[in-house]
Tab-separated table of C-alpha atoms in Angstrom:
chain	number	residue	atom	x	y	z
A	1	UNK	CA	88.896	90.265	70.101
A	2	UNK	CA	90.387	91.201	73.483
A	3	UNK	CA	93.924	90.209	74.455
A	4	UNK	CA	94.352	88.344	77.746
A	5	UNK	CA	97.543	87.079	79.364
A	6	UNK	CA	97.282	84.178	81.798
A	7	UNK	CA	100.375	83.736	83.957
A	8	UNK	CA	101.018	80.190	85.170
A	9	UNK	CA	100.183	76.935	83.388
A	10	UNK	CA	99.127	74.981	86.450
A	11	UNK	CA	95.621	73.600	86.730
A	12	UNK	CA	94.135	77.044	87.469
A	13	UNK	CA	95.881	78.777	84.577
A	14	UNK	CA	95.073	75.990	82.131
A	15	UNK	CA	91.368	76.067	82.996
A	16	UNK	CA	91.282	79.882	82.828
A	17	UNK	CA	93.063	79.931	79.464
A	18	UNK	CA	90.729	77.330	77.940
A	19	UNK	CA	87.576	79.047	79.238
A	20	UNK	CA	88.718	82.474	78.006
A	21	UNK	CA	89.866	81.272	74.596
A	22	UNK	CA	86.614	79.483	73.853
A	23	UNK	CA	84.800	82.794	74.443
A	24	UNK	CA	86.780	84.363	71.616
A	25	UNK	CA	89.520	86.185	73.513
A	26	UNK	CA	93.118	86.157	72.275
A	27	UNK	CA	94.782	84.284	75.126
A	28	UNK	CA	98.506	83.937	75.747
A	29	UNK	CA	99.419	81.502	78.504
A	30	UNK	CA	102.933	82.001	79.896
A	31	UNK	CA	104.732	79.533	82.151
A	32	UNK	CA	108.134	79.793	83.814
A	33	UNK	CA	108.808	76.034	83.747
A	34	UNK	CA	109.580	73.879	80.744
A	35	UNK	CA	106.315	71.954	81.078
A	36	UNK	CA	102.722	72.585	82.112
A	37	UNK	CA	101.241	71.395	85.403
A	38	UNK	CA	102.578	73.688	88.127
A	39	UNK	CA	102.396	71.713	91.387
A	40	UNK	CA	101.106	68.766	89.342
A	41	UNK	CA	104.622	68.014	88.133
A	42	UNK	CA	106.147	64.649	87.270
A	43	UNK	CA	109.450	63.002	86.418
A	44	UNK	CA	110.263	60.079	84.144
A	45	UNK	CA	112.647	57.550	85.693
A	46	UNK	CA	113.432	53.899	84.873
A	47	UNK	CA	110.836	54.144	82.126
A	48	UNK	CA	108.085	55.125	84.587
A	49	UNK	CA	106.055	58.294	84.989
A	50	UNK	CA	106.071	59.481	88.617
A	51	UNK	CA	103.788	62.265	89.868
A	52	UNK	CA	105.441	64.634	92.355
A	53	UNK	CA	102.365	66.635	93.345
A	54	UNK	CA	98.745	65.851	94.164
A	55	UNK	CA	97.498	62.295	93.643
A	56	UNK	CA	93.882	62.542	94.894
A	57	UNK	CA	90.861	63.889	93.012
A	58	UNK	CA	87.614	63.871	94.994
A	59	UNK	CA	85.285	66.145	93.015
A	60	UNK	CA	85.364	65.904	89.206
A	61	UNK	CA	82.448	68.327	88.692
A	62	UNK	CA	84.529	71.415	87.733
A	63	UNK	CA	86.536	69.319	85.278
A	64	UNK	CA	83.377	68.107	83.586
A	65	UNK	CA	82.158	71.714	83.513
A	66	UNK	CA	85.416	72.789	81.849
A	67	UNK	CA	84.950	70.105	79.201
A	68	UNK	CA	81.404	71.305	78.519
A	69	UNK	CA	82.602	74.882	78.096
A	70	UNK	CA	85.320	73.921	75.661
A	71	UNK	CA	83.077	71.470	73.806
A	72	UNK	CA	85.249	68.428	74.516
A	73	UNK	CA	84.567	65.257	76.449
A	74	UNK	CA	86.997	65.091	79.329
A	75	UNK	CA	87.414	61.360	78.688
A	76	UNK	CA	88.868	62.204	75.280
A	77	UNK	CA	91.798	64.107	76.803
A	78	UNK	CA	92.129	62.722	80.371
A	79	UNK	CA	89.847	59.752	81.130
A	80	UNK	CA	88.711	59.607	84.759
A	81	UNK	CA	88.094	56.440	86.729
A	82	UNK	CA	86.465	56.167	90.154
A	83	UNK	CA	88.536	53.886	92.371
A	84	UNK	CA	86.819	51.275	94.510
A	85	UNK	CA	88.055	50.815	97.133
A	86	UNK	CA	89.066	54.449	97.231
A	87	UNK	CA	91.289	54.624	100.303
A	88	UNK	CA	92.588	52.163	102.894
A	89	UNK	CA	93.307	53.473	106.400
A	90	UNK	CA	95.179	51.508	109.065
A	91	UNK	CA	95.230	52.355	112.768
A	92	UNK	CA	97.143	51.243	115.855
A	93	UNK	CA	96.024	47.904	117.229
A	94	UNK	CA	95.454	46.376	113.801
A	95	UNK	CA	92.182	48.190	113.042
A	96	UNK	CA	91.522	49.336	109.491
A	97	UNK	CA	88.875	51.122	107.467
A	98	UNK	CA	88.474	51.001	103.703
A	99	UNK	CA	86.296	53.491	101.822
A	100	UNK	CA	83.990	51.453	99.590
A	101	UNK	CA	81.416	52.647	97.074
A	102	UNK	CA	78.883	49.893	97.841
A	103	UNK	CA	76.869	50.516	101.012
A	104	UNK	CA	76.905	46.898	102.149
A	105	UNK	CA	80.688	46.682	101.896
A	106	UNK	CA	81.015	49.990	103.752
A	107	UNK	CA	78.729	48.741	106.532
A	108	UNK	CA	80.890	45.650	106.889
A	109	UNK	CA	83.999	47.818	107.173
A	110	UNK	CA	82.409	49.956	109.890
A	111	UNK	CA	81.229	46.902	111.783
A	112	UNK	CA	84.857	45.974	112.481
A	113	UNK	CA	85.423	49.274	114.312
A	114	UNK	CA	82.897	48.679	117.080
A	115	UNK	CA	79.195	49.098	117.869
A	116	UNK	CA	79.117	52.885	117.584
A	117	UNK	CA	80.942	53.177	114.275
A	118	UNK	CA	77.867	52.846	112.023
A	119	UNK	CA	75.912	55.562	113.878
A	120	UNK	CA	78.972	57.805	114.015
A	121	UNK	CA	79.459	57.349	110.269
A	122	UNK	CA	75.815	58.274	109.684
A	123	UNK	CA	76.256	61.401	111.813
A	124	UNK	CA	79.396	62.284	109.867
A	125	UNK	CA	77.602	61.882	106.532
A	126	UNK	CA	74.687	64.034	107.711
A	127	UNK	CA	76.995	66.834	108.820
A	128	UNK	CA	79.106	66.411	105.710
A	129	UNK	CA	76.092	66.780	103.461
A	130	UNK	CA	75.284	70.091	105.150
A	131	UNK	CA	78.886	71.209	104.722
A	132	UNK	CA	78.701	70.276	101.050
A	133	UNK	CA	75.553	72.395	100.589
A	134	UNK	CA	77.359	75.314	102.204
A	135	UNK	CA	80.340	74.789	99.908
A	136	UNK	CA	78.121	74.801	96.802
A	137	UNK	CA	76.440	77.958	98.074
A	138	UNK	CA	79.895	79.476	98.566
A	139	UNK	CA	81.072	78.527	95.068
A	140	UNK	CA	77.897	79.881	93.452
A	141	UNK	CA	78.240	83.302	95.090
A	142	UNK	CA	81.930	83.778	94.611
A	143	UNK	CA	84.533	85.190	96.908
A	144	UNK	CA	83.917	87.631	99.730
A	145	UNK	CA	85.874	90.848	99.311
A	146	UNK	CA	83.638	93.255	101.252
A	147	UNK	CA	80.359	93.796	103.124
A	148	UNK	CA	78.237	93.657	99.978
A	149	UNK	CA	79.711	90.271	99.075
A	150	UNK	CA	79.073	89.001	102.606
A	151	UNK	CA	75.432	90.076	102.399
A	152	UNK	CA	75.131	88.301	99.055
A	153	UNK	CA	76.655	85.164	100.508
A	154	UNK	CA	74.302	85.020	103.489
A	155	UNK	CA	71.131	85.858	101.546
A	156	UNK	CA	69.286	83.539	99.231
A	157	UNK	CA	70.187	80.112	98.021
A	158	UNK	CA	68.984	76.761	99.298
A	159	UNK	CA	70.729	76.702	102.671
A	160	UNK	CA	68.942	77.125	105.982
A	161	UNK	CA	69.792	77.617	109.614
A	162	UNK	CA	70.072	73.836	110.029
A	163	UNK	CA	72.924	73.841	107.529
A	164	UNK	CA	74.690	76.770	109.184
A	165	UNK	CA	74.184	76.000	112.868
A	166	UNK	CA	76.683	73.138	113.437
A	167	UNK	CA	79.464	75.136	111.770
A	168	UNK	CA	78.588	78.358	113.576
A	169	UNK	CA	78.400	76.592	116.933
A	170	UNK	CA	81.710	74.703	116.570
A	171	UNK	CA	84.576	76.925	115.522
A	172	UNK	CA	87.054	74.190	114.527
A	173	UNK	CA	86.907	70.807	112.839
A	174	UNK	CA	88.289	69.236	116.007
A	175	UNK	CA	85.498	70.803	118.080
A	176	UNK	CA	82.858	69.528	115.682
A	177	UNK	CA	84.273	66.006	115.789
A	178	UNK	CA	84.506	65.974	119.592
A	179	UNK	CA	80.825	66.912	119.774
A	180	UNK	CA	79.493	64.373	117.283
A	181	UNK	CA	81.924	61.490	116.628
A	182	UNK	CA	82.861	58.961	119.324
A	183	UNK	CA	84.624	56.266	117.284
A	184	UNK	CA	88.341	57.201	117.377
A	185	UNK	CA	89.141	55.860	113.894
A	186	UNK	CA	86.298	57.786	112.242
A	187	UNK	CA	87.303	60.953	114.082
A	188	UNK	CA	90.962	60.495	113.130
A	189	UNK	CA	90.115	60.072	109.438
A	190	UNK	CA	87.940	63.197	109.432
A	191	UNK	CA	90.453	65.220	111.433
A	192	UNK	CA	93.320	64.300	109.138
A	193	UNK	CA	91.490	65.881	106.198
A	194	UNK	CA	92.339	69.279	107.689
A	195	UNK	CA	95.726	68.578	106.095
A	196	UNK	CA	94.043	69.147	102.712
A	197	UNK	CA	93.993	72.855	103.631
A	198	UNK	CA	97.433	72.636	105.241
A	199	UNK	CA	96.254	72.875	108.855
A	200	UNK	CA	95.606	70.734	111.905
A	201	UNK	CA	92.042	69.904	112.968
A	202	UNK	CA	92.232	72.429	115.834
A	203	UNK	CA	92.995	75.267	113.382
A	204	UNK	CA	90.808	74.255	110.430
A	205	UNK	CA	87.216	75.573	110.276
A	206	UNK	CA	84.482	73.055	111.080
A	207	UNK	CA	83.183	73.270	107.503
A	208	UNK	CA	86.404	71.505	106.436
A	209	UNK	CA	84.337	68.376	107.111
A	210	UNK	CA	83.277	68.714	103.458
A	211	UNK	CA	86.614	67.166	102.445
A	212	UNK	CA	86.210	63.755	104.138
A	213	UNK	CA	82.551	63.828	103.116
A	214	UNK	CA	83.510	64.119	99.444
A	215	UNK	CA	86.042	61.304	99.855
A	216	UNK	CA	83.318	59.097	101.323
A	217	UNK	CA	80.356	60.165	99.169
A	218	UNK	CA	81.810	61.211	95.799
A	219	UNK	CA	84.735	58.824	95.958
A	220	UNK	CA	88.336	58.997	94.861
A	221	UNK	CA	88.975	59.516	91.146
A	222	UNK	CA	92.065	58.811	89.088
A	223	UNK	CA	92.862	60.451	85.711
A	224	UNK	CA	94.805	58.288	83.267
A	225	UNK	CA	98.451	59.241	83.538
A	226	UNK	CA	97.934	60.734	87.012
A	227	UNK	CA	97.237	64.342	87.941
A	228	UNK	CA	100.151	65.470	85.756
A	229	UNK	CA	98.483	63.599	82.889
A	230	UNK	CA	95.305	65.536	83.661
A	231	UNK	CA	97.281	68.796	83.373
A	232	UNK	CA	98.585	67.765	79.968
A	233	UNK	CA	95.045	66.928	78.867
A	234	UNK	CA	93.859	70.347	80.027
A	235	UNK	CA	96.696	71.949	78.050
A	236	UNK	CA	95.405	70.174	74.948
A	237	UNK	CA	91.956	71.566	75.743
A	238	UNK	CA	93.314	75.110	76.005
A	239	UNK	CA	95.260	74.852	72.743
A	240	UNK	CA	92.280	73.385	70.911
A	241	UNK	CA	90.160	76.268	72.215
A	242	UNK	CA	92.633	78.710	70.600
A	243	UNK	CA	95.013	79.730	73.388
A	244	UNK	CA	98.739	80.040	72.690
A	245	UNK	CA	101.329	78.690	75.135
A	246	UNK	CA	104.803	80.040	75.939
A	247	UNK	CA	106.950	77.814	78.146
A	248	UNK	CA	110.181	78.820	79.901
A	249	UNK	CA	108.929	82.401	80.050
A	250	UNK	CA	109.137	83.577	83.697
A	251	UNK	CA	107.386	86.847	84.486
A	252	UNK	CA	109.458	89.694	85.915
A	253	UNK	CA	106.656	92.185	86.552
A	254	UNK	CA	103.619	94.052	85.298
A	255	UNK	CA	103.231	97.218	83.248
A	256	UNK	CA	100.692	99.360	85.137
A	257	UNK	CA	99.233	102.720	84.148
A	258	UNK	CA	96.040	104.650	84.597
A	259	UNK	CA	94.803	102.329	87.301
A	260	UNK	CA	95.011	99.282	85.056
A	261	UNK	CA	97.427	96.526	84.111
A	262	UNK	CA	98.677	97.293	80.601
A	263	UNK	CA	100.954	94.329	80.040
A	264	UNK	CA	103.084	91.530	81.442
A	265	UNK	CA	106.872	91.868	81.372
A	266	UNK	CA	108.853	88.660	80.997
A	267	UNK	CA	112.337	88.021	82.344
A	268	UNK	CA	113.597	88.138	78.749
A	269	UNK	CA	112.440	91.774	78.487
A	270	UNK	CA	109.353	91.207	76.321
A	271	UNK	CA	106.146	93.045	77.196
A	272	UNK	CA	102.952	91.181	76.393
A	273	UNK	CA	100.213	93.781	75.993
A	274	UNK	CA	96.936	92.809	77.627
A	275	UNK	CA	93.472	94.184	78.238
A	276	UNK	CA	93.131	91.754	81.158
A	277	UNK	CA	95.541	89.569	83.117
A	278	UNK	CA	94.909	86.422	85.155
A	279	UNK	CA	97.679	85.610	87.621
A	280	UNK	CA	97.317	81.873	88.225
A	281	UNK	CA	100.312	81.743	90.553
A	282	UNK	CA	100.836	81.876	94.300
A	283	UNK	CA	99.313	85.142	95.521
A	284	UNK	CA	102.641	86.090	97.127
A	285	UNK	CA	104.300	86.022	93.702
A	286	UNK	CA	101.582	88.256	92.263
A	287	UNK	CA	102.048	90.627	95.199
A	288	UNK	CA	105.793	90.899	94.441
A	289	UNK	CA	104.882	92.339	91.061
A	290	UNK	CA	102.834	95.014	92.839
A	291	UNK	CA	104.894	96.284	95.813
A	292	UNK	CA	103.443	99.027	98.013
A	293	UNK	CA	99.879	98.191	96.996
A	294	UNK	CA	96.884	97.010	99.047
A	295	UNK	CA	97.424	93.509	97.636
A	296	UNK	CA	101.030	93.407	98.884
A	297	UNK	CA	99.984	94.636	102.334
A	298	UNK	CA	97.218	92.042	102.532
A	299	UNK	CA	99.516	89.205	101.481
A	300	UNK	CA	102.128	90.263	104.043
A	301	UNK	CA	99.608	89.413	106.784
A	302	UNK	CA	98.952	85.872	105.536
A	303	UNK	CA	100.396	82.870	107.349
A	304	UNK	CA	101.808	79.920	105.364
A	305	UNK	CA	100.338	76.467	105.803
A	306	UNK	CA	102.137	73.130	105.954
A	307	UNK	CA	104.260	71.674	103.191
A	308	UNK	CA	104.388	68.103	101.940
A	309	UNK	CA	107.605	66.074	101.887
A	310	UNK	CA	107.683	63.262	99.353
A	311	UNK	CA	109.841	60.241	98.640
A	312	UNK	CA	109.280	58.117	95.547
A	313	UNK	CA	110.632	54.927	94.008
A	314	UNK	CA	110.384	52.787	90.900
A	315	UNK	CA	110.712	49.182	92.099
A	316	UNK	CA	110.620	45.756	90.521
A	317	UNK	CA	107.560	43.708	91.472
A	318	UNK	CA	104.124	44.570	92.818
A	319	UNK	CA	103.200	45.858	96.307
A	320	UNK	CA	102.110	43.139	98.726
A	321	UNK	CA	99.135	45.375	99.572
A	322	UNK	CA	97.613	46.035	96.125
A	323	UNK	CA	95.745	49.295	96.780
A	324	UNK	CA	96.168	52.584	94.965
A	325	UNK	CA	95.793	54.900	98.011
A	326	UNK	CA	96.523	54.122	101.667
A	327	UNK	CA	96.810	56.215	104.828
A	328	UNK	CA	98.636	54.694	107.788
A	329	UNK	CA	98.129	56.247	111.234
A	330	UNK	CA	100.827	55.634	113.827
A	331	UNK	CA	100.363	55.174	117.535
A	332	UNK	CA	102.113	58.283	118.895
A	333	UNK	CA	99.757	61.191	119.688
A	334	UNK	CA	100.160	63.943	117.127
A	335	UNK	CA	102.359	61.816	114.849
A	336	UNK	CA	102.001	62.549	111.148
A	337	UNK	CA	100.371	59.650	109.301
A	338	UNK	CA	102.068	58.104	106.306
A	339	UNK	CA	100.283	58.481	102.979
A	340	UNK	CA	101.248	55.964	100.292
A	341	UNK	CA	100.157	55.941	96.656
A	342	UNK	CA	100.850	52.994	94.353
A	343	UNK	CA	99.393	54.260	91.045
A	344	UNK	CA	100.632	51.305	88.989
A	345	UNK	CA	98.014	49.197	90.803
A	346	UNK	CA	95.429	51.140	88.776
A	347	UNK	CA	97.378	52.393	85.765
A	348	UNK	CA	99.895	49.911	84.385
A	349	UNK	CA	100.621	52.222	81.444
A	350	UNK	CA	102.736	54.589	83.581
A	351	UNK	CA	105.533	52.025	84.051
A	352	UNK	CA	107.055	49.131	82.090
A	353	UNK	CA	105.633	45.676	82.863
A	354	UNK	CA	106.815	44.229	86.146
A	355	UNK	CA	107.608	47.602	87.723
A	356	UNK	CA	105.783	49.558	90.401
A	357	UNK	CA	105.702	53.257	91.260
A	358	UNK	CA	105.493	54.104	94.972
A	359	UNK	CA	104.959	57.581	96.442
A	360	UNK	CA	105.138	58.323	100.183
A	361	UNK	CA	104.173	61.646	101.773
A	362	UNK	CA	104.201	63.238	105.212
A	363	UNK	CA	103.534	66.838	106.223
A	364	UNK	CA	105.804	69.322	107.940
A	365	UNK	CA	106.650	72.980	108.199
A	366	UNK	CA	107.807	74.756	105.025
A	367	UNK	CA	111.538	75.203	104.787
A	368	UNK	CA	112.298	71.631	105.861
A	369	UNK	CA	113.104	69.861	102.584
A	370	UNK	CA	113.451	66.084	102.512
A	371	UNK	CA	116.873	64.459	102.699
A	372	UNK	CA	118.345	61.056	101.881
A	373	UNK	CA	117.768	60.101	105.514
A	374	UNK	CA	114.109	61.070	105.146
A	375	UNK	CA	113.814	58.826	102.086
A	376	UNK	CA	115.355	55.927	103.999
A	377	UNK	CA	112.871	56.403	106.848
A	378	UNK	CA	109.980	56.534	104.402
A	379	UNK	CA	111.148	53.320	102.768
A	380	UNK	CA	111.251	51.618	106.166
A	381	UNK	CA	107.745	52.894	106.929
A	382	UNK	CA	106.349	51.682	103.596
A	383	UNK	CA	107.928	48.286	104.185
A	384	UNK	CA	106.559	48.266	107.729
A	385	UNK	CA	102.970	48.621	106.518
A	386	UNK	CA	103.382	45.862	103.944
A	387	UNK	CA	103.447	47.930	100.762
A	388	UNK	CA	107.048	47.420	99.654
A	389	UNK	CA	107.544	45.176	96.571
A	390	UNK	CA	110.004	42.304	96.678
A	391	UNK	CA	112.285	43.504	93.859
A	392	UNK	CA	115.176	45.919	93.637
A	393	UNK	CA	114.950	49.705	93.424
A	394	UNK	CA	115.470	50.968	89.873
A	395	UNK	CA	115.092	54.708	90.549
A	396	UNK	CA	114.227	56.968	93.485
A	397	UNK	CA	113.966	60.615	94.470
A	398	UNK	CA	112.637	63.204	96.888
A	399	UNK	CA	110.549	66.360	96.434
A	400	UNK	CA	108.682	69.104	98.267
A	401	UNK	CA	109.197	70.564	101.705
A	402	UNK	CA	110.468	73.992	100.763
A	403	UNK	CA	107.190	75.933	100.349
A	404	UNK	CA	103.611	75.649	101.610
A	405	UNK	CA	101.620	73.541	99.175
A	406	UNK	CA	98.140	74.560	100.374
A	407	UNK	CA	98.327	78.331	100.055
A	408	UNK	CA	97.804	80.313	103.235
A	409	UNK	CA	96.008	79.626	106.487
A	410	UNK	CA	92.332	80.433	106.855
A	411	UNK	CA	90.843	81.437	110.192
A	412	UNK	CA	88.545	79.513	112.464
A	413	UNK	CA	84.769	79.585	112.346
A	414	UNK	CA	82.504	79.603	109.324
A	415	UNK	CA	83.403	83.099	108.081
A	416	UNK	CA	87.081	82.422	108.770
A	417	UNK	CA	87.097	79.927	105.906
A	418	UNK	CA	87.033	82.714	103.294
A	419	UNK	CA	90.309	82.968	101.380
A	420	UNK	CA	91.713	86.085	99.679
A	421	UNK	CA	89.510	87.459	96.918
A	422	UNK	CA	90.255	86.753	93.276
A	423	UNK	CA	89.652	90.430	92.543
A	424	UNK	CA	92.216	93.180	93.134
A	425	UNK	CA	90.187	96.271	93.906
A	426	UNK	CA	92.648	98.910	92.696
A	427	UNK	CA	93.239	97.073	89.378
A	428	UNK	CA	89.874	96.195	87.809
A	429	UNK	CA	91.397	94.148	84.949
A	430	UNK	CA	93.700	92.000	87.114
A	431	UNK	CA	92.418	88.708	88.536
A	432	UNK	CA	93.921	86.028	90.757
A	433	UNK	CA	93.559	82.241	90.569
A	434	UNK	CA	95.098	79.179	92.174
A	435	UNK	CA	95.132	77.405	95.506
A	436	UNK	CA	96.098	80.448	97.608
A	437	UNK	CA	92.938	82.444	96.782
A	438	UNK	CA	89.216	81.694	96.602
A	439	UNK	CA	88.072	78.949	96.852
A	440	UNK	CA	91.336	77.389	98.083
A	441	UNK	CA	93.572	74.350	97.513
A	442	UNK	CA	92.782	70.957	96.059
A	443	UNK	CA	92.551	69.967	92.406
A	444	UNK	CA	88.821	70.686	92.102
A	445	UNK	CA	88.980	74.070	93.834
A	446	UNK	CA	92.003	75.165	91.829
A	447	UNK	CA	90.113	74.404	88.617
A	448	UNK	CA	87.109	76.282	89.998
A	449	UNK	CA	89.305	79.309	90.659
A	450	UNK	CA	90.509	79.252	87.052
A	451	UNK	CA	86.968	79.069	85.683
A	452	UNK	CA	85.853	81.898	87.961
A	453	UNK	CA	88.832	84.072	86.976
A	454	UNK	CA	87.855	83.509	83.352
A	455	UNK	CA	84.280	84.583	84.115
A	456	UNK	CA	85.444	87.715	85.953
A	457	UNK	CA	87.819	88.675	83.135
A	458	UNK	CA	85.214	88.040	80.446
A	459	UNK	CA	82.591	90.149	82.228
A	460	UNK	CA	85.084	92.970	82.582
A	461	UNK	CA	86.112	92.811	78.926
A	462	UNK	CA	82.531	92.533	77.716
A	463	UNK	CA	81.434	95.481	79.840
A	464	UNK	CA	79.332	93.506	82.315
A	465	UNK	CA	79.183	93.608	86.057
A	466	UNK	CA	80.557	91.059	88.491
């Protein structure tokens, strides 16, 4: 039985710990905070559970795969529900678009946007399907850390030149949309999804179109208890698989010798001996443990992405607009849209009867934390789009803004979409996971990174190749 330390009990670390433990390794999962979840944090206020991190899940496949590995049904620990409608979008001039699962209802929605909207939507879905095939090809072949990996990525698989060409020809998501989508509302929806990688549509690679495609084709999913509830369910999976969990145990550094990581040193002075380590934390934090190394030099060149600023409330009454997820675009060019989540519309168990949870988010540069004035503006905006309940505020708060929440910026073009490798070449038993490395941010991709880190560590410990 090999000893493995997983640092960070966010979604990546939890999935890595569960997948490693079920393969028979002795796994210790250490977390600096007093609870699991990482960015998928929550607070309890006025009797309600309020998520402070991600609220959207668009691709449940890696979660189902995790459940299969551990031998548990995901519905037994964190039941998932596909929302229909999945997302309401409002635009200047009173136009709106709601993502619906049923094709007839979706056609009716598009018909309200003008005569070209249906054909533009079909073009978007066609391009999005190609982007999705490329993404699956990417996930199957792993990260790209050198020329041999690049050759392996390009060769084989089920993709053809027709899949590659639109994303090779158009360097950015904005360029792709200008070439193919004429309906402003459809283009604005697709372009906004660059925010899911922390960029604007002019900076995000064209293949980022896979994100709005998944929203439209795979739908929006909600785990009971929210994304923080999903994290707690994954923790139960990891513990059932045999992992041990240490909370409030921040890591101070690594013990390195002979070209390998020998152990993890906690802030309390303990050294946890390990034959392999998975760092499921921001890659910059992992680099601080390894100063003057190739990893630290590589991380120093990375550029941070946008951060999310959040205001939340627990309010008496129900929203006048009873939809779980809504995105409201303003009229000013370049203005950040307002994202509103009202999870009690779907999940009444997260708040006492008669109370609603509201969550409002806008993006900005890291280092600009929200203030009381920001919360007041967000409340006015939520009221202005008809989502504010009639009752009094029972609790409120703000979060985010201080750090990038989507890792680090990728470059333009198809090959620019590669994120830092999960492997650290000079330390063969040290592996990275989380939203700042392959395959990037988002709940599904973070879980994928944890599963892949577990595979890499297991192959190393069992004497196999990559």
